[in-house]
């Protein structure tokens, strides 16, 4: 079948051409058509090659994405082991764990344990209906995540909730100095401002040196001389002793991982989503309101919880 442009060439030459000339023109047209076919085949081959390259690139992207997901999962598992978590991945169920029989040494999520406050840093009303005690350290990535969740929890419940922060040192080489430094800031009533700096300018840059602690004290507007004394002091009333007191408390409660929480004495482990905390807080609010309606003073409510709290499992 002749291509249209070839037919047009013949028509343009007129109908009166000689047979020899017609034969010559026919060969030229045949040659042109052969050239066109060759060009078309070449273009088709190039198109196929480009499609094959595109398909291969697509497969490579899919394989790389799959490998990235696997590496991310492995990295999360390594981080969990590194921080000594008690259980599971960072993202836990949005509801409290189901009630199941607990083995010796395990915390019962329904049991109320005795967790005294002492003079630890706290945010929220001193006599809130629900007290959340957070075991934490400033070298723990999951603690940082949970730190923000605690802010969200306070915003959601307002004056019904207070958060108490206690030291549980899992990585002593990195977390001990910032824990003592945070205590020193707390003695100048600037714990939260200093804690925020510890996250952004110590944890994020992995600089837990005493020199950096002093720099952050200056930035937080602390009395640097007093801060330096508290940072290095020893003895029964020192910040060093206060950090150890918290560690002894959690050892008695058989808590070994951060972050761990006690919500009006009820145990909840891990950097869980806010809904997991809210579920327990809602239950404890009902119990607190019932106790207050029976005549229990709000200022005495948590002390009664501590006095009646269960010992460690």
Short mmCIF file of C-alpha atoms in Angstrom, two decimals:
data_model
loop_
_atom_site.label_atom_id
_atom_site.label_comp_id
_atom_site.label_asym_id
_atom_site.label_seq_id
_atom_site.Cartn_x
_atom_site.Cartn_y
_atom_site.Cartn_z
CA UNK A 1 0.00 0.00 0.00
CA UNK A 2 1.49 3.32 -1.09
CA UNK A 3 1.85 6.09 1.44
CA UNK A 4 -0.21 9.18 0.66
CA UNK A 5 2.78 11.40 0.10
CA UNK A 6 4.20 8.92 -2.46
CA UNK A 7 0.95 8.94 -4.40
CA UNK A 8 0.96 12.70 -4.29
CA UNK A 9 4.44 12.72 -5.83
CA UNK A 10 3.30 10.57 -8.73
CA UNK A 11 0.23 12.68 -9.29
CA UNK A 12 2.30 15.83 -9.33
CA UNK A 13 4.51 14.43 -12.07
CA UNK A 14 1.51 14.11 -14.43
CA UNK A 15 -0.04 11.20 -16.35
CA UNK A 16 2.02 11.63 -19.50
CA UNK A 17 5.41 10.45 -18.19
CA UNK A 18 7.28 7.85 -20.19
CA UNK A 19 7.35 4.16 -19.05
CA UNK A 20 11.09 4.35 -18.34
CA UNK A 21 10.62 7.45 -16.29
CA UNK A 22 7.67 5.85 -14.52
CA UNK A 23 9.83 2.87 -13.64
CA UNK A 24 12.58 5.13 -12.30
CA UNK A 25 10.13 7.12 -10.25
CA UNK A 26 8.55 3.96 -8.95
CA UNK A 27 11.92 2.72 -7.70
CA UNK A 28 12.56 6.05 -6.05
CA UNK A 29 9.17 5.94 -4.39
CA UNK A 30 9.84 2.37 -3.26
CA UNK A 31 13.15 3.47 -1.83
CA UNK A 32 11.49 6.38 -0.05
CA UNK A 33 8.84 4.09 1.37
CA UNK A 34 11.56 1.69 2.54
CA UNK A 35 13.32 4.60 4.22
CA UNK A 36 10.06 5.65 5.89
CA UNK A 37 9.48 2.09 7.11
CA UNK A 38 13.00 1.96 8.49
CA UNK A 39 12.52 5.26 10.27
CA UNK A 40 9.17 4.12 11.66
CA UNK A 41 10.69 0.85 12.91
CA UNK A 42 13.54 2.77 14.50
CA UNK A 43 11.10 5.11 16.23
CA UNK A 44 9.03 2.17 17.45
CA UNK A 45 12.16 0.47 18.77
CA UNK A 46 13.20 3.66 20.55
CA UNK A 47 9.72 4.01 22.00
CA UNK A 48 9.80 0.42 23.23
CA UNK A 49 13.25 0.97 24.70
CA UNK A 50 12.09 4.12 26.49
CA UNK A 51 9.07 2.28 27.85
CA UNK A 52 11.30 -0.55 29.05
CA UNK A 53 13.57 1.97 30.77
CA UNK A 54 10.53 3.64 32.35
CA UNK A 55 9.18 0.29 33.51
CA UNK A 56 12.56 -0.60 35.00
CA UNK A 57 12.77 2.75 36.77
CA UNK A 58 9.28 2.19 38.17
CA UNK A 59 10.30 -1.23 39.45
CA UNK A 60 13.43 0.26 41.00
CA UNK A 61 11.40 2.94 42.78
CA UNK A 62 8.97 0.34 44.10
CA UNK A 63 11.82 -1.86 45.32
CA UNK A 64 13.55 1.10 46.97
CA UNK A 65 10.32 2.15 48.68
CA UNK A 66 9.81 -1.37 49.99
CA UNK A 67 13.38 -1.50 51.28
CA UNK A 68 12.94 1.88 52.96
CA UNK A 69 9.84 0.64 54.77
CA UNK A 70 11.73 -2.43 55.97
CA UNK A 71 14.68 -0.34 57.16
CA UNK A 72 12.36 2.07 58.96
CA UNK A 73 10.70 -0.82 60.75
CA UNK A 74 14.08 -2.27 61.73
CA UNK A 75 15.25 1.15 62.98
CA UNK A 76 12.19 1.50 65.19
CA UNK A 77 12.84 -1.93 66.66
CA UNK A 78 16.48 -1.02 67.37
CA UNK A 79 15.40 2.22 69.06
CA UNK A 80 12.92 0.35 71.23
CA UNK A 81 15.65 -1.98 72.45
CA UNK A 82 18.05 0.93 72.99
CA UNK A 83 15.71 2.81 75.33
CA UNK A 84 14.77 -0.35 77.23
CA UNK A 85 11.07 -0.18 76.55
CA UNK A 86 8.90 -2.66 78.40
CA UNK A 87 6.66 -3.62 75.50
CA UNK A 88 5.65 -3.15 71.93
CA UNK A 89 6.10 -0.50 69.26
CA UNK A 90 5.91 3.24 69.96
CA UNK A 91 2.33 3.48 68.71
CA UNK A 92 0.09 1.51 71.04
CA UNK A 93 -3.66 0.80 71.01
CA UNK A 94 -5.85 3.84 71.58
CA UNK A 95 -7.65 2.17 74.48
CA UNK A 96 -6.27 0.75 77.72
CA UNK A 97 -5.11 -2.85 77.49
CA UNK A 98 -7.79 -5.47 78.11
CA UNK A 99 -8.17 -6.81 81.60
CA UNK A 100 -6.22 -10.06 81.71
CA UNK A 101 -4.67 -11.97 84.58
CA UNK A 102 -1.21 -10.60 85.32
CA UNK A 103 1.85 -12.62 86.10
CA UNK A 104 4.11 -11.99 89.05
CA UNK A 105 6.11 -8.81 88.49
CA UNK A 106 3.65 -7.35 85.97
CA UNK A 107 1.62 -4.21 86.62
CA UNK A 108 -2.14 -4.57 86.68
CA UNK A 109 -3.70 -1.68 84.69
CA UNK A 110 -6.63 -1.55 87.13
CA UNK A 111 -4.60 -1.61 90.33
CA UNK A 112 -3.91 1.71 92.07
CA UNK A 113 -0.27 1.89 93.16
CA UNK A 114 1.13 4.22 95.79
CA UNK A 115 3.16 6.88 93.95
CA UNK A 116 4.07 9.85 96.18
CA UNK A 117 4.65 13.25 94.61
CA UNK A 118 7.25 14.75 96.98
CA UNK A 119 8.39 18.13 95.63
CA UNK A 120 8.84 17.00 92.03
CA UNK A 121 8.14 19.44 89.17
CA UNK A 122 4.44 19.60 88.32
CA UNK A 123 2.28 21.45 85.80
CA UNK A 124 -1.36 22.06 86.56
CA UNK A 125 -3.35 22.74 89.74
CA UNK A 126 -1.78 21.32 92.91
CA UNK A 127 -5.11 19.72 93.84
CA UNK A 128 -6.37 18.42 90.50
CA UNK A 129 -8.82 15.54 90.35
CA UNK A 130 -6.40 13.47 88.27
CA UNK A 131 -2.64 13.35 88.79
CA UNK A 132 -0.44 11.84 86.09
CA UNK A 133 3.07 10.96 87.25
CA UNK A 134 5.50 10.57 84.35
CA UNK A 135 8.73 8.59 84.68
CA UNK A 136 11.11 10.16 82.18
CA UNK A 137 14.63 11.12 81.23
CA UNK A 138 15.99 13.73 78.85
CA UNK A 139 17.94 11.20 76.75
CA UNK A 140 14.86 9.20 75.72
CA UNK A 141 13.26 9.87 72.29
CA UNK A 142 9.96 8.34 73.39
CA UNK A 143 9.92 10.62 76.43
CA UNK A 144 10.13 13.62 74.15
CA UNK A 145 7.13 12.39 72.18
CA UNK A 146 5.18 11.73 75.38
CA UNK A 147 6.23 15.13 76.78
CA UNK A 148 4.20 16.80 74.02
CA UNK A 149 1.31 14.40 74.61
CA UNK A 150 1.21 15.48 78.25
CA UNK A 151 0.87 19.10 77.12
CA UNK A 152 -2.04 18.09 74.91
CA UNK A 153 -3.61 16.22 77.81
CA UNK A 154 -3.43 19.27 80.06
CA UNK A 155 -4.94 21.41 77.32
CA UNK A 156 -7.81 18.96 76.87
CA UNK A 157 -8.70 18.60 80.55
CA UNK A 158 -7.70 21.99 81.92
CA UNK A 159 -7.71 22.24 85.70
CA UNK A 160 -8.84 18.66 86.17
CA UNK A 161 -5.36 17.28 85.43
CA UNK A 162 -1.85 17.91 86.71
CA UNK A 163 1.31 16.30 85.36
CA UNK A 164 4.16 15.42 87.72
CA UNK A 165 7.60 14.73 86.26
CA UNK A 166 9.99 12.33 87.98
CA UNK A 167 13.41 11.08 86.92
CA UNK A 168 13.99 7.52 85.81
CA UNK A 169 17.53 7.25 84.47
CA UNK A 170 17.81 4.50 81.86
CA UNK A 171 20.90 5.90 80.12
CA UNK A 172 23.05 7.15 83.02
CA UNK A 173 25.95 8.21 80.82
CA UNK A 174 23.73 10.73 79.01
CA UNK A 175 20.69 11.35 81.19
CA UNK A 176 22.15 11.90 84.66
CA UNK A 177 23.62 15.37 84.10
CA UNK A 178 20.48 16.86 82.49
CA UNK A 179 18.33 15.34 85.25
CA UNK A 180 20.41 17.06 87.92
CA UNK A 181 20.44 20.27 85.87
CA UNK A 182 16.64 20.21 85.54
CA UNK A 183 16.40 19.81 89.32
CA UNK A 184 18.64 22.84 89.75
CA UNK A 185 16.38 24.84 87.45
CA UNK A 186 13.33 23.64 89.40
CA UNK A 187 14.82 25.07 92.58
CA UNK A 188 14.70 28.45 90.84
CA UNK A 189 11.11 27.81 89.69
CA UNK A 190 12.09 27.60 86.02
CA UNK A 191 11.88 23.87 85.43
CA UNK A 192 9.60 24.00 82.38
CA UNK A 193 11.57 26.69 80.59
CA UNK A 194 14.77 24.78 81.21
CA UNK A 195 13.18 21.45 80.22
CA UNK A 196 12.17 22.90 76.85
CA UNK A 197 15.77 23.98 76.27
CA UNK A 198 17.02 20.53 77.26
CA UNK A 199 14.90 18.98 74.51
CA UNK A 200 15.79 21.44 71.78
CA UNK A 201 19.41 22.32 72.61
CA UNK A 202 20.69 19.25 74.44
CA UNK A 203 18.73 16.22 73.26
CA UNK A 204 18.39 17.32 69.64
CA UNK A 205 22.12 18.02 69.32
CA UNK A 206 23.17 15.20 71.68
CA UNK A 207 25.12 17.54 73.93
CA UNK A 208 24.54 16.60 77.58
CA UNK A 209 27.77 18.09 78.88
CA UNK A 210 27.91 20.19 82.04
CA UNK A 211 29.22 23.08 79.94
CA UNK A 212 26.09 22.99 77.82
CA UNK A 213 23.92 22.76 80.93
CA UNK A 214 25.49 26.01 82.13
CA UNK A 215 24.92 27.64 78.74
CA UNK A 216 21.25 26.68 78.89
CA UNK A 217 21.00 28.05 82.42
CA UNK A 218 22.18 31.41 81.10
CA UNK A 219 19.67 31.25 78.25
CA UNK A 220 16.84 30.40 80.67
CA UNK A 221 17.68 33.40 82.81
CA UNK A 222 18.73 31.42 85.87
CA UNK A 223 21.06 32.58 88.61
CA UNK A 224 24.10 30.90 87.11
CA UNK A 225 26.19 30.85 90.27
CA UNK A 226 23.42 29.20 92.27
CA UNK A 227 22.72 26.83 89.38
CA UNK A 228 26.36 25.78 89.22
CA UNK A 229 26.39 25.05 92.96
CA UNK A 230 23.26 22.89 92.70
CA UNK A 231 24.64 21.14 89.63
CA UNK A 232 27.75 19.96 91.48
CA UNK A 233 26.42 19.62 95.03
CA UNK A 234 26.34 16.30 96.87
CA UNK A 235 24.71 15.24 100.09
CA UNK A 236 21.21 14.30 101.29
CA UNK A 237 19.55 17.57 100.22
CA UNK A 238 21.25 17.91 96.85
CA UNK A 239 19.76 17.57 93.39
CA UNK A 240 21.90 14.48 92.96
CA UNK A 241 20.12 12.94 95.96
CA UNK A 242 16.72 14.01 94.61
CA UNK A 243 17.36 12.27 91.30
CA UNK A 244 18.43 9.15 93.17
CA UNK A 245 15.27 9.31 95.31
CA UNK A 246 13.14 9.15 92.16
CA UNK A 247 15.18 6.22 90.88
CA UNK A 248 14.71 4.38 94.17
CA UNK A 249 10.95 5.00 94.02
CA UNK A 250 10.66 3.47 90.56
CA UNK A 251 12.89 0.59 91.53
CA UNK A 252 10.49 -0.16 94.38
CA UNK A 253 7.59 0.01 91.91
CA UNK A 254 9.45 -2.33 89.53
CA UNK A 255 9.49 0.25 86.74
CA UNK A 256 12.51 -0.01 84.47
CA UNK A 257 11.55 1.71 81.20
CA UNK A 258 10.73 5.22 80.07
CA UNK A 259 8.29 6.70 79.62
CA UNK A 260 6.02 5.11 82.22
CA UNK A 261 2.94 6.74 83.73
CA UNK A 262 0.79 6.38 86.82
CA UNK A 263 -2.63 7.99 86.40
CA UNK A 264 -4.05 8.42 89.89
CA UNK A 265 -1.83 5.46 90.67
CA UNK A 266 -2.82 3.33 87.65
CA UNK A 267 0.03 2.06 85.51
CA UNK A 268 0.30 2.87 81.79
CA UNK A 269 3.52 2.23 79.86
CA UNK A 270 4.91 3.75 76.69
CA UNK A 271 4.57 6.83 74.49
CA UNK A 272 0.97 6.08 73.67
CA UNK A 273 -1.48 8.33 71.78
CA UNK A 274 -3.53 10.78 73.77
CA UNK A 275 -6.67 8.65 73.47
CA UNK A 276 -5.05 5.92 75.57
CA UNK A 277 -4.41 8.42 78.35
CA UNK A 278 -7.82 10.04 77.97
CA UNK A 279 -9.58 6.71 78.43
CA UNK A 280 -7.98 6.24 81.86
CA UNK A 281 -8.33 9.92 82.82
CA UNK A 282 -12.07 9.80 82.07
CA UNK A 283 -12.48 6.79 84.34
CA UNK A 284 -10.51 8.46 87.12
CA UNK A 285 -12.50 11.67 86.80
CA UNK A 286 -15.71 9.73 87.44
CA UNK A 287 -14.17 8.15 90.53
CA UNK A 288 -12.91 11.51 91.78
CA UNK A 289 -16.27 13.20 91.29
CA UNK A 290 -17.99 10.36 93.14
CA UNK A 291 -15.54 10.65 96.04
CA UNK A 292 -15.98 14.43 96.23
CA UNK A 293 -19.77 14.02 96.24
CA UNK A 294 -19.33 11.74 99.27
CA UNK A 295 -17.54 14.50 101.11
CA UNK A 296 -13.86 13.87 100.32
CA UNK A 297 -12.04 17.17 99.99
CA UNK A 298 -10.33 17.67 96.64
CA UNK A 299 -7.09 18.71 98.34
CA UNK A 300 -7.01 15.38 100.18
CA UNK A 301 -8.04 13.12 97.31
CA UNK A 302 -4.63 12.17 95.90
CA UNK A 303 -3.14 11.72 99.37
CA UNK A 304 -5.85 9.16 100.08
CA UNK A 305 -4.91 7.37 96.86
CA UNK A 306 -1.27 7.20 97.94
CA UNK A 307 -2.12 6.01 101.45
CA UNK A 308 -4.38 3.27 100.12
CA UNK A 309 -2.21 2.42 97.12
CA UNK A 310 -0.97 -1.08 96.48
CA UNK A 311 2.71 -2.01 96.77
CA UNK A 312 4.78 -3.00 93.76
CA UNK A 313 3.67 -6.16 91.93
#
